[in-house]
């Protein structure tokens, strides 16, 4: 079927490529004409303006917006909706806050434009492996888009079936899922990313403990000089901590077990923060997910005011003068 | 080759089975003669006493001890070593504290008996899938045992190779690894389990947030009634949080998405605790791994004294009388 | 000077009492006429309706709103403002979210009504000891209210002066502080309560460790049967952990060292949650304040879904069946 | 009464001074003869060797050891005990691990030498204010030392009595407490310090949130430029978070609200670590105390291996290249 894509960064462009390979027709637009041109050469229909983009789409139009979350997404969707008609569908495929989805869906609903939010996981691997799609919106709009989702998702592949799944039915094992009304897709994607932070931090702390086993303040016979690349590799085989993130860890450590090219400054995106806010709104204890987020915050500071205050209290109480020594 | 196994619980018995299938000869002993009999019927050589067990082994003897960690392991190894000779090998395949390994290896070394510690991951799945083996001890003893490890480990299988791994060599991608001197195997297994706790808690908190999205203290349009079984399933396909633990989660939720058969009392074994102690000895921040352990501690109490003290302070300061209400 | 008080719960009524004792004139209103009558007997001017309340105040009117945060505060302030004139002052003395203050101040500003937010700490002790006041709003409005704040705050008292404070000047050591524009008072009060949660949890965990020292899974000579009431008392004298919260702890433990009358269900108010949200908006790591909040969330559940999921994963992987046993 | 002091660092010297002022007789020894000479001038009896020290003491001898925890304490006590006789008393006033106390008490008991462990809190303020003393050992030895403890402790002073305390009796409100058998004093001091870490971290995080309120990623009207020195001061007056640590915070912030002279590298001593180990041995959740310790560990590293691994995973999955940007 036909789909329009606005935003041809890595994610948007690869989604278009996977759709083209699947036999779909794609109209593409981006503020950068080079990106448009590149995909036109791969078979997409180029649009050089938003107006042209909308005109090139057949009604009911389907437009996937894949631009940065926040203001760019908000403005693109609003500009787009002003050019669209009843029964057209706007998909927000970015990393929006689910509360923004609810608000936008309600606004568009007044003009009978459908709003569908799609949380997308797959990273740079998605083009080949397929994307895991978490979808929110009205059932009939989601149903209309099913050919798109089927092509983008990984499908059953060679991943073993979950026992009992055959009785449950549904599309989850194809790799896409209608999670609920507007916002539900991004809510599930938000929690997905919150979990991702937690998983990453669990591995990170574990490997930190392995790496520092040699410098332990213990007698020599309790210190170990572990080959962390080999440890990551062996855990991929038959161990309960095997996972895709461990596969990626093994790749990084195989390249350089000291990770000396990485600064250790770690960014965070909105989803990790929103996950904690949702936990607080639900009164759910989320110790691990919070600690994972805070580890990233801390990684981006040389020192916190908090730490200086600790030093200051120690000085005032015990006359301790802190000296910068190793850990 | 020949191997003796002491301790025929689920793990010990399945290791014997996998070795028998691989063409090895196994001498087996257990305090429960029924367990011995069962494995004898599957092709193992039965020993009805420790003396008989030792006599049935050819020198240099290889004896794998697979009994509960702590006193049972300590006593079995000590009793066994008194019956063994120079160049014999004792394998501690249980979940021992690595400092006990160092101490025992040193004690046995005085009589030239080799001590090899093997951390084993694989659960009830290991018999079919193979076990991930983390090994500590002297290089020549570990080398002597290689045929055993090769059979027990999963091997390359159909898991994609880590790029660059072909240049690194070693046995890690076969699923077993000589990690270092005595204690190194159990140290790596300890951290492995510490990570496991963290991964499990990350998923657990995430699904808790999903599950409670319906009861959120927010306007109705922000509440979602998620099908958590479907969410677990869809994440198995192309998402970055896919893992074996997620596969197991999907199985459990496919059986019963309310998990109403589980009490929520969660045990912990020594490794989670020792991981935190190692982190502290190394001055490595381990927020996530600690929080994961504490969540289990808390799960086993109706209420903590800490919580009562919080209530008491609130009462003394603000005259608040706590009433047991929902979260 | 004259002040009107709306909301005569414990906090509102005691503030009126302290003002009356200080020679101020108070007009009082509450939805419950009994509360109004009681304070009228103590010298306040009774108002039986909002209209009567506003009429009884001399211009520029000063009205302190002390009703529950959220909708009651919002509605009261809006109803009140419709009856007020330019240069009148509305004080929100409750526990409002600082973002609501900013919004309300802006709305009232359009009609030249001043909005002052006052975070108040003091609990049931404030009537005698005085209240610590954290104030937000425009400078001239805050200056106008200074006689009120001076009476309510504890003043210098016999608390030793901070060295260097004499050079800094200001009102902080009198116990009230103009913290900044609208919302600043409640922001400081919010963080104050966040810290309070952290302090309480630190004591709570420490006393939990003392209390359980007797049940430690260690040889008998390492177990202690501490008198926690005595420990709290001795720490009040010369120890660095002495504090008002420790005084309150000592009181509660002197009454009953087992705290058996407390359920251990611990409520939380908005400020603890908002503190975490502010930390996240600022990218400040707040591990301790978050953990303190989560401990309260957890205290209000019998078991979390998270814990059941942990049990479920253990069952699926290792065949472990969890049994409810003591910690 | 007579007391010998070994170790004349700041704590040891000040304890001697307070005892001399209280009319006690002190024999003093230190590896640094200058320290001995200084106190001799203030009225103490100088000993220039351990032998001389022991000879100068009247039987039953009382010797207080105040040297760094770990090896120095162990060696001093062992050397001292070899020169002592039945019924003599050795006091370990340092920060020893309580398990070392149990072991040492048992060893000395064989020769009928009494071992008393005294946890001491008071910092540089103790000389004037008195020391809070937490005491472990046999009842008759502790009773024999009571005149010493009475002089060192702050006594009732002008701190308000805890209601009900008059009925409970005991020495706690004098500022010293016999907590239990050997190790009990240091156990209570250990938990005291664990709580101290938690309290400090709670304040530190709170002030960090205040300090960063100006740089919040929010519209301008939600940002505040707080005077943190004034906030600390106002909280000292009538607020529930008032404490000695807050007094010290107010002092430090009055000197320099930016704390720019402090590096933010924060040391930790053994007690914080041992508190966590005790919590783990007791299966008590100690989220806040652990997080406080880890914040100190983290403060002493430029970047952790954990953080680099997070960056590496992000790179492998999403092609994200981390750039060092502000938090």
PDB file of N, CA, C and O in Angstrom, chain B residues 234-264:
ATOM      1  N   UNK B 234       5.756  -9.477  22.017  1.00  0.00           N
ATOM      2  CA  UNK B 234       6.182  -8.607  20.911  1.00  0.00           C
ATOM      3  C   UNK B 234       7.614  -8.120  21.122  1.00  0.00           C
ATOM      4  O   UNK B 234       8.365  -7.937  20.171  1.00  0.00           O
ATOM      5  N   UNK B 235       7.997  -7.941  22.387  1.00  0.00           N
ATOM      6  CA  UNK B 235       9.373  -7.494  22.662  1.00  0.00           C
ATOM      7  C   UNK B 235      10.414  -8.556  22.307  1.00  0.00           C
ATOM      8  O   UNK B 235      11.597  -8.255  22.175  1.00  0.00           O
ATOM      9  N   UNK B 236       9.965  -9.817  22.220  1.00  0.00           N
ATOM     10  CA  UNK B 236      10.898 -10.888  21.827  1.00  0.00           C
ATOM     11  C   UNK B 236      11.323 -10.742  20.367  1.00  0.00           C
ATOM     12  O   UNK B 236      12.258 -11.410  19.926  1.00  0.00           O
ATOM     13  N   UNK B 237      10.633  -9.913  19.618  1.00  0.00           N
ATOM     14  CA  UNK B 237      10.818  -9.848  18.152  1.00  0.00           C
ATOM     15  C   UNK B 237      11.408  -8.518  17.734  1.00  0.00           C
ATOM     16  O   UNK B 237      10.697  -7.527  17.578  1.00  0.00           O
ATOM     17  N   UNK B 238      12.700  -8.480  17.597  1.00  0.00           N
ATOM     18  CA  UNK B 238      13.338  -7.299  17.017  1.00  0.00           C
ATOM     19  C   UNK B 238      13.615  -6.178  18.001  1.00  0.00           C
ATOM     20  O   UNK B 238      14.208  -5.167  17.632  1.00  0.00           O
ATOM     21  N   UNK B 239      13.188  -6.344  19.259  1.00  0.00           N
ATOM     22  CA  UNK B 239      13.396  -5.267  20.228  1.00  0.00           C
ATOM     23  C   UNK B 239      14.719  -5.446  20.955  1.00  0.00           C
ATOM     24  O   UNK B 239      15.201  -6.571  21.140  1.00  0.00           O
ATOM     25  N   UNK B 240      15.274  -4.341  21.399  1.00  0.00           N
ATOM     26  CA  UNK B 240      16.587  -4.389  22.044  1.00  0.00           C
ATOM     27  C   UNK B 240      16.522  -5.017  23.432  1.00  0.00           C
ATOM     28  O   UNK B 240      17.550  -5.378  23.995  1.00  0.00           O
ATOM     29  N   UNK B 241      15.354  -5.184  24.007  1.00  0.00           N
ATOM     30  CA  UNK B 241      15.281  -5.826  25.321  1.00  0.00           C
ATOM     31  C   UNK B 241      15.055  -7.334  25.228  1.00  0.00           C
ATOM     32  O   UNK B 241      14.807  -7.992  26.241  1.00  0.00           O
ATOM     33  N   UNK B 242      15.167  -7.887  24.014  1.00  0.00           N
ATOM     34  CA  UNK B 242      14.973  -9.336  23.903  1.00  0.00           C
ATOM     35  C   UNK B 242      16.106 -10.071  24.614  1.00  0.00           C
ATOM     36  O   UNK B 242      17.247  -9.628  24.621  1.00  0.00           O
ATOM     37  N   UNK B 243      15.771 -11.188  25.231  1.00  0.00           N
ATOM     38  CA  UNK B 243      16.729 -11.951  26.035  1.00  0.00           C
ATOM     39  C   UNK B 243      16.095 -13.273  26.413  1.00  0.00           C
ATOM     40  O   UNK B 243      14.887 -13.472  26.241  1.00  0.00           O
ATOM     41  N   UNK B 244      16.917 -14.139  26.983  1.00  0.00           N
ATOM     42  CA  UNK B 244      16.370 -15.412  27.446  1.00  0.00           C
ATOM     43  C   UNK B 244      15.396 -15.172  28.599  1.00  0.00           C
ATOM     44  O   UNK B 244      14.333 -15.782  28.691  1.00  0.00           O
ATOM     45  N   UNK B 245      15.755 -14.263  29.504  1.00  0.00           N
ATOM     46  CA  UNK B 245      14.849 -13.975  30.622  1.00  0.00           C
ATOM     47  C   UNK B 245      13.513 -13.428  30.138  1.00  0.00           C
ATOM     48  O   UNK B 245      12.467 -13.689  30.732  1.00  0.00           O
ATOM     49  N   UNK B 246      13.526 -12.695  29.042  1.00  0.00           N
ATOM     50  CA  UNK B 246      12.259 -12.227  28.470  1.00  0.00           C
ATOM     51  C   UNK B 246      11.478 -13.394  27.875  1.00  0.00           C
ATOM     52  O   UNK B 246      10.246 -13.447  27.985  1.00  0.00           O
ATOM     53  N   UNK B 247      12.192 -14.330  27.270  1.00  0.00           N
ATOM     54  CA  UNK B 247      11.518 -15.531  26.764  1.00  0.00           C
ATOM     55  C   UNK B 247      10.790 -16.248  27.911  1.00  0.00           C
ATOM     56  O   UNK B 247       9.637 -16.666  27.773  1.00  0.00           O
ATOM     57  N   UNK B 248      11.487 -16.356  29.038  1.00  0.00           N
ATOM     58  CA  UNK B 248      10.884 -17.033  30.197  1.00  0.00           C
ATOM     59  C   UNK B 248       9.704 -16.242  30.740  1.00  0.00           C
ATOM     60  O   UNK B 248       8.679 -16.803  31.154  1.00  0.00           O
ATOM     61  N   UNK B 249       9.844 -14.916  30.716  1.00  0.00           N
ATOM     62  CA  UNK B 249       8.742 -14.047  31.135  1.00  0.00           C
ATOM     63  C   UNK B 249       7.533 -14.248  30.232  1.00  0.00           C
ATOM     64  O   UNK B 249       6.389 -14.349  30.711  1.00  0.00           O
ATOM     65  N   UNK B 250       7.787 -14.300  28.942  1.00  0.00           N
ATOM     66  CA  UNK B 250       6.690 -14.495  27.990  1.00  0.00           C
ATOM     67  C   UNK B 250       5.997 -15.827  28.229  1.00  0.00           C
ATOM     68  O   UNK B 250       4.772 -15.932  28.144  1.00  0.00           O
ATOM     69  N   UNK B 251       6.784 -16.851  28.569  1.00  0.00           N
ATOM     70  CA  UNK B 251       6.176 -18.156  28.875  1.00  0.00           C
ATOM     71  C   UNK B 251       5.270 -18.065  30.096  1.00  0.00           C
ATOM     72  O   UNK B 251       4.142 -18.562  30.087  1.00  0.00           O
ATOM     73  N   UNK B 252       5.778 -17.439  31.146  1.00  0.00           N
ATOM     74  CA  UNK B 252       4.999 -17.356  32.385  1.00  0.00           C
ATOM     75  C   UNK B 252       3.726 -16.550  32.162  1.00  0.00           C
ATOM     76  O   UNK B 252       2.651 -16.924  32.639  1.00  0.00           O
ATOM     77  N   UNK B 253       3.829 -15.448  31.430  1.00  0.00           N
ATOM     78  CA  UNK B 253       2.657 -14.599  31.215  1.00  0.00           C
ATOM     79  C   UNK B 253       1.676 -15.227  30.239  1.00  0.00           C
ATOM     80  O   UNK B 253       0.473 -14.976  30.311  1.00  0.00           O
ATOM     81  N   UNK B 254       2.177 -16.054  29.321  1.00  0.00           N
ATOM     82  CA  UNK B 254       1.271 -16.762  28.411  1.00  0.00           C
ATOM     83  C   UNK B 254       0.434 -17.764  29.196  1.00  0.00           C
ATOM     84  O   UNK B 254      -0.744 -17.986  28.900  1.00  0.00           O
ATOM     85  N   UNK B 255       1.033 -18.356  30.214  1.00  0.00           N
ATOM     86  CA  UNK B 255       0.272 -19.289  31.073  1.00  0.00           C
ATOM     87  C   UNK B 255      -0.800 -18.560  31.874  1.00  0.00           C
ATOM     88  O   UNK B 255      -1.923 -19.019  31.991  1.00  0.00           O
ATOM     89  N   UNK B 256      -0.421 -17.424  32.455  1.00  0.00           N
ATOM     90  CA  UNK B 256      -1.347 -16.674  33.309  1.00  0.00           C
ATOM     91  C   UNK B 256      -0.855 -15.245  33.455  1.00  0.00           C
ATOM     92  O   UNK B 256       0.074 -14.984  34.220  1.00  0.00           O
ATOM     93  N   UNK B 257      -1.496 -14.325  32.742  1.00  0.00           N
ATOM     94  CA  UNK B 257      -0.991 -12.937  32.780  1.00  0.00           C
ATOM     95  C   UNK B 257      -1.166 -12.260  34.124  1.00  0.00           C
ATOM     96  O   UNK B 257      -0.574 -11.212  34.348  1.00  0.00           O
ATOM     97  N   UNK B 258      -1.933 -12.841  35.043  1.00  0.00           N
ATOM     98  CA  UNK B 258      -2.068 -12.237  36.364  1.00  0.00           C
ATOM     99  C   UNK B 258      -1.040 -12.792  37.352  1.00  0.00           C
ATOM    100  O   UNK B 258      -0.867 -12.260  38.434  1.00  0.00           O
ATOM    101  N   UNK B 259      -0.366 -13.865  36.973  1.00  0.00           N
ATOM    102  CA  UNK B 259       0.632 -14.516  37.835  1.00  0.00           C
ATOM    103  C   UNK B 259       0.064 -14.825  39.215  1.00  0.00           C
ATOM    104  O   UNK B 259       0.781 -14.800  40.216  1.00  0.00           O
ATOM    105  N   UNK B 260      -1.223 -15.136  39.241  1.00  0.00           N
ATOM    106  CA  UNK B 260      -1.884 -15.246  40.546  1.00  0.00           C
ATOM    107  C   UNK B 260      -1.422 -16.456  41.337  1.00  0.00           C
ATOM    108  O   UNK B 260      -1.664 -16.534  42.538  1.00  0.00           O
ATOM    109  N   UNK B 261      -0.744 -17.393  40.689  1.00  0.00           N
ATOM    110  CA  UNK B 261      -0.254 -18.557  41.424  1.00  0.00           C
ATOM    111  C   UNK B 261       1.053 -18.304  42.153  1.00  0.00           C
ATOM    112  O   UNK B 261       1.518 -19.151  42.901  1.00  0.00           O
ATOM    113  N   UNK B 262       1.646 -17.168  41.896  1.00  0.00           N
ATOM    114  CA  UNK B 262       2.925 -16.878  42.546  1.00  0.00           C
ATOM    115  C   UNK B 262       2.677 -15.994  43.757  1.00  0.00           C
ATOM    116  O   UNK B 262       1.901 -15.036  43.692  1.00  0.00           O
ATOM    117  N   UNK B 263       3.356 -16.324  44.847  1.00  0.00           N
ATOM    118  CA  UNK B 263       3.122 -15.578  46.079  1.00  0.00           C
ATOM    119  C   UNK B 263       3.791 -14.214  46.034  1.00  0.00           C
ATOM    120  O   UNK B 263       3.310 -13.261  46.638  1.00  0.00           O
ATOM    121  N   UNK B 264       4.914 -14.133  45.376  1.00  0.00           N
ATOM    122  CA  UNK B 264       5.676 -12.907  45.426  1.00  0.00           C
ATOM    123  C   UNK B 264       6.758 -12.928  46.506  1.00  0.00           C
ATOM    124  O   UNK B 264       7.465 -11.943  46.692  1.00  0.00           O
TER     125      UNK B 264
END
